[in-house]
Tab-separated table of C-alpha atoms in Angstrom:
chain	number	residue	atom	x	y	z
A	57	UNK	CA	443.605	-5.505	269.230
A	58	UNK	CA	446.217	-6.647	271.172
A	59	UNK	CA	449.465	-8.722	270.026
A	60	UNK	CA	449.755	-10.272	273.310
A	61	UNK	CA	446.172	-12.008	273.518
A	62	UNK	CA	446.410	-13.487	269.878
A	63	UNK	CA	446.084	-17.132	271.842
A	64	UNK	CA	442.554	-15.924	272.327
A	65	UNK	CA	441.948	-15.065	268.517
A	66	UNK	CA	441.270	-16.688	265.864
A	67	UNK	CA	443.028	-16.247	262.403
A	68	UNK	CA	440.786	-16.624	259.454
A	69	UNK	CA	442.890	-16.605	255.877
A	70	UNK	CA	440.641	-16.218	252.430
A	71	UNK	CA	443.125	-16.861	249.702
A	72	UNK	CA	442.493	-16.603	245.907
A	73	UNK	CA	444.092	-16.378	242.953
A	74	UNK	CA	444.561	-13.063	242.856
A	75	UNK	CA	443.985	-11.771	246.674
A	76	UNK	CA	444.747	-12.288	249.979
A	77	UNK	CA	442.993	-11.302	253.231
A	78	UNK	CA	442.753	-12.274	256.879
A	79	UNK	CA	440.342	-10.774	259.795
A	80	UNK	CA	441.947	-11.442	263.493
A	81	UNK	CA	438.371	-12.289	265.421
A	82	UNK	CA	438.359	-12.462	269.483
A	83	UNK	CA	436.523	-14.988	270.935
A	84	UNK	CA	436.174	-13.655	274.024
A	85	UNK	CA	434.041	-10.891	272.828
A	86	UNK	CA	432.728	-12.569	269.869
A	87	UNK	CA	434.050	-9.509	267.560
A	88	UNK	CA	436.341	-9.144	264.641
A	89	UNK	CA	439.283	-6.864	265.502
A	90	UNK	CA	441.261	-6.612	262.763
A	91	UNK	CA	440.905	-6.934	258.685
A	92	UNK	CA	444.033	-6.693	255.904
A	93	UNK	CA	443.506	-7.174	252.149
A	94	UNK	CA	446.052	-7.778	249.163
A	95	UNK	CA	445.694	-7.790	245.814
A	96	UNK	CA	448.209	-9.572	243.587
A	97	UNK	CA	449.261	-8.378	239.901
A	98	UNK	CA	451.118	-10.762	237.678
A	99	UNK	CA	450.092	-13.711	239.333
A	100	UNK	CA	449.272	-16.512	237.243
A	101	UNK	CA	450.761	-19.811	238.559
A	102	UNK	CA	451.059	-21.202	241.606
A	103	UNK	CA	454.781	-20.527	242.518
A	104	UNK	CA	454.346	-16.684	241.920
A	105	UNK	CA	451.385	-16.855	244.451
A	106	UNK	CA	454.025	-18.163	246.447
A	107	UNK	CA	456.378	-15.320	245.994
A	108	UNK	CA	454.006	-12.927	246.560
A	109	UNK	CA	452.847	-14.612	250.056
A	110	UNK	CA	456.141	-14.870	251.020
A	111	UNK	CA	456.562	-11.086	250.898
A	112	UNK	CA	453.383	-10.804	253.155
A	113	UNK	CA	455.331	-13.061	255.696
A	114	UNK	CA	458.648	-11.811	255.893
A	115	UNK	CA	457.088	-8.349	255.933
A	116	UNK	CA	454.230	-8.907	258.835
A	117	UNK	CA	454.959	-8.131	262.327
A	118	UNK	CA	452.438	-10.746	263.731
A	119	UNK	CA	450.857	-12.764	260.717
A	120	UNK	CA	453.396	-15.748	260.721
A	121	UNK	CA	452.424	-15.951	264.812
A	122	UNK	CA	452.321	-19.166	265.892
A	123	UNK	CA	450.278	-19.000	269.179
A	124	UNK	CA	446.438	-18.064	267.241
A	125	UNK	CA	443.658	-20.076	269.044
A	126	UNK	CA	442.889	-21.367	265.872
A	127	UNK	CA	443.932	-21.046	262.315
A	128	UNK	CA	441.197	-21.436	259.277
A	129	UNK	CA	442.433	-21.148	255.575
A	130	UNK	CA	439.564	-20.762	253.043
A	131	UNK	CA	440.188	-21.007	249.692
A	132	UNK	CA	438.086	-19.936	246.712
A	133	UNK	CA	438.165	-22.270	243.534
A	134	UNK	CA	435.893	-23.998	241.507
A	135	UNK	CA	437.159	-27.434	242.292
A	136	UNK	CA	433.833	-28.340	245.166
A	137	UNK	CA	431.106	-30.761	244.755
A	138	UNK	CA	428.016	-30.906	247.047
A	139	UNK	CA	427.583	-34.578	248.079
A	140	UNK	CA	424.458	-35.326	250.495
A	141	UNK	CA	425.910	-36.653	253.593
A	142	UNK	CA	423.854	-39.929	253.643
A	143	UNK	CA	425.471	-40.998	250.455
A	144	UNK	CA	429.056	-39.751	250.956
A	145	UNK	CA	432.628	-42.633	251.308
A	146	UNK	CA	435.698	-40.632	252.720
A	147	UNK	CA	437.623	-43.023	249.794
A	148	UNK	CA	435.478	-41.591	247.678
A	149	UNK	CA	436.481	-37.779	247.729
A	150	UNK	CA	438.462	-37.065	245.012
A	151	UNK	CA	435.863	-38.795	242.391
A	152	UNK	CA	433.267	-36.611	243.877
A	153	UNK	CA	435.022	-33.296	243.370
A	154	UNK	CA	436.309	-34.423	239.650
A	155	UNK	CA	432.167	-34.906	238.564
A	156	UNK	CA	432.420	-31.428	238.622
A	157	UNK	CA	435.936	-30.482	236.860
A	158	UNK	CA	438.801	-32.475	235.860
A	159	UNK	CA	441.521	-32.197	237.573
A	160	UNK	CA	445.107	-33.784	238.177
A	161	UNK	CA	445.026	-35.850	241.644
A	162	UNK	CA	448.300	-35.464	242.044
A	163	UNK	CA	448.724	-31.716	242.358
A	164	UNK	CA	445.962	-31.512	245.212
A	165	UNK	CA	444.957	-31.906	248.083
A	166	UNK	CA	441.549	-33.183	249.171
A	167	UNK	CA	439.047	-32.134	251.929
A	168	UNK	CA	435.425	-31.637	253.466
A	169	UNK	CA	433.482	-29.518	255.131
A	170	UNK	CA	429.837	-30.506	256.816
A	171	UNK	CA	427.596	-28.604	256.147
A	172	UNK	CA	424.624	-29.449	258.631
A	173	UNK	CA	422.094	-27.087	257.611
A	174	UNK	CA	421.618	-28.527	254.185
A	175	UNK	CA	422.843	-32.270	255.643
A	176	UNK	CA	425.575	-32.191	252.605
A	177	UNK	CA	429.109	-32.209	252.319
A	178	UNK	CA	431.025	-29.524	250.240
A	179	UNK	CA	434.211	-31.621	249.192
A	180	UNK	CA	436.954	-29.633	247.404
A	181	UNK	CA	440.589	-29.612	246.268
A	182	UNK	CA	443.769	-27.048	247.250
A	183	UNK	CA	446.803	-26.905	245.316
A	184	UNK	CA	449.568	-29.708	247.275
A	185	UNK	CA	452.094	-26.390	246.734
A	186	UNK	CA	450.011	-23.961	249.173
A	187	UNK	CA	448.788	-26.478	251.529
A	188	UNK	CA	452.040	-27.389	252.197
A	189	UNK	CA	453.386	-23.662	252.800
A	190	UNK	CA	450.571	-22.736	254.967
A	191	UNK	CA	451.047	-25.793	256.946
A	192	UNK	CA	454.612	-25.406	256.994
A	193	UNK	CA	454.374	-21.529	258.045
A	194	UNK	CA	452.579	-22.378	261.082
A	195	UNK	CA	454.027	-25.715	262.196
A	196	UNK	CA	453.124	-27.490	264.651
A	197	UNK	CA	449.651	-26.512	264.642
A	198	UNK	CA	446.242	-27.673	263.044
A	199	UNK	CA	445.033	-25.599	260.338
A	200	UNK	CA	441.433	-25.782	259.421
A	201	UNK	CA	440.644	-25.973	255.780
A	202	UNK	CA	437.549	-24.270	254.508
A	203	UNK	CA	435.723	-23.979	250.722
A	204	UNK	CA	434.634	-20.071	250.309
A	205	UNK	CA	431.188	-21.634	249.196
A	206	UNK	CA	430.935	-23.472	252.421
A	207	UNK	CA	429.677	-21.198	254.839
A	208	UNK	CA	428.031	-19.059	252.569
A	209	UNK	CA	425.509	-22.039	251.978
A	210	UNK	CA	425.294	-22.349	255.501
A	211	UNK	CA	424.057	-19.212	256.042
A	212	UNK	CA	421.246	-18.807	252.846
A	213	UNK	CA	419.881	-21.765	254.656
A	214	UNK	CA	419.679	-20.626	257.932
A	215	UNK	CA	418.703	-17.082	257.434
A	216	UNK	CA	416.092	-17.657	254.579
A	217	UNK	CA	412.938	-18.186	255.299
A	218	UNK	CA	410.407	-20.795	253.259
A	219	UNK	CA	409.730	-19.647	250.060
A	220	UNK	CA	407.898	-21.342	247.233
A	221	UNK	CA	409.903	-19.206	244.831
A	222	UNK	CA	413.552	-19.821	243.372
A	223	UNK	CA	416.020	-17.291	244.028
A	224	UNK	CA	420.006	-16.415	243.606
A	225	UNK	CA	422.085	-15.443	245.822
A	226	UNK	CA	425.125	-13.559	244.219
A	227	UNK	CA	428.458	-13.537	245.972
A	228	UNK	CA	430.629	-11.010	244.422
A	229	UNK	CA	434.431	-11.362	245.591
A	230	UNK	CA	437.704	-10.791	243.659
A	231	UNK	CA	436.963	-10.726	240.334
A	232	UNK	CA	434.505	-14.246	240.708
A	233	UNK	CA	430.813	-14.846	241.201
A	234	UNK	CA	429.522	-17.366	243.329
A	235	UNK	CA	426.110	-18.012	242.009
A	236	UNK	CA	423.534	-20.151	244.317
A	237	UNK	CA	419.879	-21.519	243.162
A	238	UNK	CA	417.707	-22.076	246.518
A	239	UNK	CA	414.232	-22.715	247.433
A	240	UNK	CA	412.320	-23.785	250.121
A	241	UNK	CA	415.738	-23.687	251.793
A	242	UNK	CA	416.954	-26.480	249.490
A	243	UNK	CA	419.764	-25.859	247.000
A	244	UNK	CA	419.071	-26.253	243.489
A	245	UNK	CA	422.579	-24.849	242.113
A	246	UNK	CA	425.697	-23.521	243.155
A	247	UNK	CA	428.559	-22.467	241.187
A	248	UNK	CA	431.827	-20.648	241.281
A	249	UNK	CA	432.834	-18.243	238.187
A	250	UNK	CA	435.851	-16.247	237.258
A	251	UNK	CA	435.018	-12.825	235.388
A	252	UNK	CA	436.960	-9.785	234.447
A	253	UNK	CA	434.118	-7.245	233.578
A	254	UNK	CA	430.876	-6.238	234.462
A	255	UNK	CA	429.312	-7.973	231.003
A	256	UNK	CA	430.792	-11.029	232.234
A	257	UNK	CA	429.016	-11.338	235.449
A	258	UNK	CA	425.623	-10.651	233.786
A	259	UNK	CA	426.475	-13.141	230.994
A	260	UNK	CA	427.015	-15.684	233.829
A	261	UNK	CA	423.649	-15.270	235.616
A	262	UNK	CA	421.878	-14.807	232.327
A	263	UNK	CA	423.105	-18.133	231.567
A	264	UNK	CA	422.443	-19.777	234.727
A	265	UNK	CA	418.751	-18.335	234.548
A	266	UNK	CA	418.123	-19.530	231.196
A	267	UNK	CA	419.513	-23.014	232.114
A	268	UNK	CA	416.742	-23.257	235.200
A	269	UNK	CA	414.188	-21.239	232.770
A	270	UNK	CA	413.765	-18.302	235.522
A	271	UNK	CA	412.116	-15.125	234.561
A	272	UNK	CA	414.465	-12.221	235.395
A	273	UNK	CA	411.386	-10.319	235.515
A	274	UNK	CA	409.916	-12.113	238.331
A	275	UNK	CA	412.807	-13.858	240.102
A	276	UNK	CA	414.680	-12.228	243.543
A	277	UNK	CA	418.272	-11.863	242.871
A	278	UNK	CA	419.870	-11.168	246.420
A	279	UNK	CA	423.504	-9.670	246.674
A	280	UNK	CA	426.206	-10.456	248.717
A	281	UNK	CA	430.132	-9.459	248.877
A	282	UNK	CA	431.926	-7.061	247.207
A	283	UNK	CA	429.332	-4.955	245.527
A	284	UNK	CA	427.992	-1.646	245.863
A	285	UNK	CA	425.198	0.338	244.676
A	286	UNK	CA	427.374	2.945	242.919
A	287	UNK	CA	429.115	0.572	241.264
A	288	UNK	CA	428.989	-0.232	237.702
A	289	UNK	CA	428.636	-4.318	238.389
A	290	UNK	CA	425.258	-3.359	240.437
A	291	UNK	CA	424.221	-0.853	237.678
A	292	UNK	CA	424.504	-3.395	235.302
A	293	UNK	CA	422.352	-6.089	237.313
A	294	UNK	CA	419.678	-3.600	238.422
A	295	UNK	CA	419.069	-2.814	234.716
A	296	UNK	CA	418.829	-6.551	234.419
């Protein structure tokens, strides 16, 4: 890693509600080169996300940079809808994200991402408050706006084989599941939950199971994120 070749890095930025991470990736060498991860306490609005952030900044001796190759902000919400591409109206957006959840227009921001494998678009909604410090922190420059769910579905469907069978895909990541339905490299479901225990995340997949009438018996139930065997979240779902 190398402060003075960050114009040939990318900066990739996964904010939640309660963490904060970015991995510096060289495109020269196609490798990531750096990784740092926060995790807020006492965070439960918007502005105190903002306080907290603002510490990062002032604090970082590169982070606030302005000279990346490119910037990407993903952010990981429930506020996404899966439109087929074929069907989707940019003046449409914000209708398609509220058939999911209801939500107040004028407190967001609205976007897309293509997502060509599955010929959809995942079309979302960021808080106007964080959009507007992230773009203002590195002015001047184009930030690219991504939904955590986005390339996560891209890659089930390009790194799963055809397979007559449903299965999940569980993406574990500060303190919320990301629970996908797929077969035959089609999604069937995909849904973002917040959880604060391990009983949690098995009520959630009980529930979507029994919703799509799988068999936990019989169905494959592959992990992904922040998850590891000795942990009591994977102890739970193996017993499962």
């Amino acid at each position: 890693f190398d402060t003075e070749a960050l114009s040939f890095y990318d900066l990739n930025i996964l904010l939640t509600n309660k963490e904060f991470s970015f991995l510096v990736f060289d495109t020269r060498s196609q490798k990531a080169l750096y990784l740092e991860h926060y995790t807020f306490s006492e965070v439960f609005s918007t502005n105190q996300l903002l306080v907290q952030l603002r510490a990062i900044y002032e604090n970082h001796h590169f982070l606030k940079a302005g000279y990346w190759k490119n910037i990407k902000l993903s952010c990981q919400n429930n506020k996404f809808s899966l439109i087929p591409s074929n069907l989707f109206v940019e003046e449409y957006i914000k209708e398609y994200v509220q058939l999911n959840v209801e939500i107040q227009n004028e407190n967001y921001f609205f976007f897309k991402n293509t997502i060509s494998a599955l010929h959809s678009e995942n079309c979302f909604a960021i808080d106007k408050n964080i959009k507007h410090w992230f773009t203002k922190s590195y002015y001047g420059r184009e930030l690219k706006f991504i939904h955590y769910t986005s390339p996560f579905l891209e890659g089930i469907i390009r790194n799963t084989i055809q397979d007559d069978e449903k299965n999940i895909y569980l993406n574990i990541y500060s303190k919320s599941i990301t629970i996908i339905i797929a077969e035959n490299q089609h999604i069937e479901y995909c849904n973002v939950f917040d959880y604060n225990s391990s009983d949690d995340l098995l009520y959630y997949l009980m529930f979507v199971m029994n919703e799509f009438g799988l068999n936990p018996n019989h169905t494959k139930v592959i992990l992904w994120g922040d998850i590891y065997q000795s942990s009591i979240q994977f102890s739970k779902l193996y017993k499962f």
